[in-house]
């Protein structure tokens, strides 16, 4: 595997080409949320589907999830944000915050992770 685009003691971020997006490993919290958002916003020129692979994430803060939802809300028509995760916790967090609106261009794929 190639070196991550970002790495600290808690989080590693890789850019992915197929599917276009990001793969994260570790914990996303207040200490590295800015780095995560920087890499997320750098995906602006990505095609119609942007995939964020959270399968190797052990902690994901509500603030970071809110940033993902805000990103999805700002996507141009026809574009969609795909979140891949192994556990139902991300879906539970989305539902708890009321972020499971059908008009939101965000799809959650649980257990659909590449190893």
One Martini backbone bead per residue (centre of mass of N, CA, C, O) as a GRO file, in nm:
protein
  115
    1UNK     BB    1   0.099   0.035   0.020
    2UNK     BB    2   0.074   0.350   0.010
    3UNK     BB    3   0.122   0.637   0.133
    4UNK     BB    4  -0.013   0.865   0.309
    5UNK     BB    5  -0.141   1.193   0.292
    6UNK     BB    6  -0.202   1.137   0.603
    7UNK     BB    7  -0.037   1.156   0.940
    8UNK     BB    8  -0.087   1.044   1.270
    9UNK     BB    9  -0.142   0.894   1.573
   10UNK     BB   10  -0.471   0.845   1.478
   11UNK     BB   11  -0.444   0.917   1.156
   12UNK     BB   12  -0.526   0.800   0.821
   13UNK     BB   13  -0.492   0.921   0.473
   14UNK     BB   14  -0.632   0.826   0.160
   15UNK     BB   15  -0.632   0.835  -0.172
   16UNK     BB   16  -0.875   0.742  -0.417
   17UNK     BB   17  -0.956   0.614  -0.747
   18UNK     BB   18  -1.099   0.314  -0.681
   19UNK     BB   19  -1.280   0.488  -0.570
   20UNK     BB   20  -1.342   0.808  -0.547
   21UNK     BB   21  -1.150   0.933  -0.257
   22UNK     BB   22  -1.143   0.806   0.081
   23UNK     BB   23  -0.920   0.655   0.328
   24UNK     BB   24  -0.962   0.552   0.663
   25UNK     BB   25  -0.754   0.536   0.975
   26UNK     BB   26  -0.893   0.543   1.292
   27UNK     BB   27  -0.920   0.869   1.437
   28UNK     BB   28  -1.183   1.118   1.441
   29UNK     BB   29  -1.112   1.440   1.567
   30UNK     BB   30  -1.024   1.747   1.683
   31UNK     BB   31  -0.710   1.707   1.610
   32UNK     BB   32  -0.791   1.605   1.279
   33UNK     BB   33  -1.033   1.741   1.131
   34UNK     BB   34  -0.893   1.943   0.943
   35UNK     BB   35  -0.750   1.737   0.766
   36UNK     BB   36  -1.002   1.594   0.670
   37UNK     BB   37  -1.138   1.845   0.540
   38UNK     BB   38  -0.916   1.911   0.340
   39UNK     BB   39  -0.941   1.640   0.181
   40UNK     BB   40  -1.238   1.662   0.114
   41UNK     BB   41  -1.226   1.939  -0.044
   42UNK     BB   42  -1.018   1.821  -0.264
   43UNK     BB   43  -1.269   1.654  -0.410
   44UNK     BB   44  -1.425   1.855  -0.601
   45UNK     BB   45  -1.333   1.708  -0.891
   46UNK     BB   46  -1.497   1.477  -0.861
   47UNK     BB   47  -1.714   1.278  -0.946
   48UNK     BB   48  -2.041   1.174  -0.884
   49UNK     BB   49  -1.873   0.980  -0.684
   50UNK     BB   50  -1.803   0.990  -0.335
   51UNK     BB   51  -1.576   0.799  -0.136
   52UNK     BB   52  -1.592   0.697   0.213
   53UNK     BB   53  -1.370   0.502   0.398
   54UNK     BB   54  -1.464   0.367   0.739
   55UNK     BB   55  -1.369   0.067   0.814
   56UNK     BB   56  -1.095   0.173   0.994
   57UNK     BB   57  -1.273   0.320   1.197
   58UNK     BB   58  -1.297   0.378   1.564
   59UNK     BB   59  -1.355   0.698   1.541
   60UNK     BB   60  -1.637   0.942   1.508
   61UNK     BB   61  -1.725   1.246   1.515
   62UNK     BB   62  -1.989   1.454   1.502
   63UNK     BB   63  -1.844   1.688   1.361
   64UNK     BB   64  -1.747   1.517   1.119
   65UNK     BB   65  -2.026   1.425   1.029
   66UNK     BB   66  -2.136   1.706   0.979
   67UNK     BB   67  -1.933   1.770   0.754
   68UNK     BB   68  -2.034   1.550   0.560
   69UNK     BB   69  -2.321   1.656   0.534
   70UNK     BB   70  -2.246   1.936   0.431
   71UNK     BB   71  -2.105   1.835   0.181
   72UNK     BB   72  -2.352   1.692   0.057
   73UNK     BB   73  -2.533   1.954   0.042
   74UNK     BB   74  -2.309   2.096  -0.170
   75UNK     BB   75  -2.357   1.927  -0.393
   76UNK     BB   76  -2.401   1.880  -0.697
   77UNK     BB   77  -2.605   1.787  -0.911
   78UNK     BB   78  -2.562   1.427  -0.926
   79UNK     BB   79  -2.413   1.405  -0.670
   80UNK     BB   80  -2.245   1.164  -0.438
   81UNK     BB   81  -2.222   1.034  -0.108
   82UNK     BB   82  -2.015   0.764   0.009
   83UNK     BB   83  -2.047   0.545   0.292
   84UNK     BB   84  -1.817   0.322   0.443
   85UNK     BB   85  -1.903   0.051   0.677
   86UNK     BB   86  -1.906  -0.203   0.936
   87UNK     BB   87  -2.098  -0.037   1.117
   88UNK     BB   88  -2.399   0.111   1.256
   89UNK     BB   89  -2.308   0.384   1.391
   90UNK     BB   90  -2.331   0.591   1.165
   91UNK     BB   91  -2.633   0.549   1.116
   92UNK     BB   92  -2.715   0.623   1.407
   93UNK     BB   93  -2.604   0.910   1.399
   94UNK     BB   94  -2.770   1.011   1.162
   95UNK     BB   95  -3.049   0.955   1.291
   96UNK     BB   96  -3.013   1.121   1.558
   97UNK     BB   97  -2.976   1.397   1.367
   98UNK     BB   98  -3.159   1.383   1.097
   99UNK     BB   99  -2.957   1.267   0.837
  100UNK     BB  100  -3.193   1.074   0.663
  101UNK     BB  101  -3.265   1.225   0.419
  102UNK     BB  102  -3.367   1.168   0.095
  103UNK     BB  103  -3.240   1.442  -0.035
  104UNK     BB  104  -2.975   1.346   0.055
  105UNK     BB  105  -2.652   1.287  -0.105
  106UNK     BB  106  -2.648   1.003   0.088
  107UNK     BB  107  -2.470   0.692   0.128
  108UNK     BB  108  -2.497   0.390   0.319
  109UNK     BB  109  -2.242   0.129   0.350
  110UNK     BB  110  -2.268  -0.168   0.501
  111UNK     BB  111  -2.022  -0.409   0.464
  112UNK     BB  112  -1.866  -0.242   0.202
  113UNK     BB  113  -1.554  -0.355   0.208
  114UNK     BB  114  -1.232  -0.328   0.128
  115UNK     BB  115  -0.931  -0.545   0.179
   0.00000   0.00000   0.00000
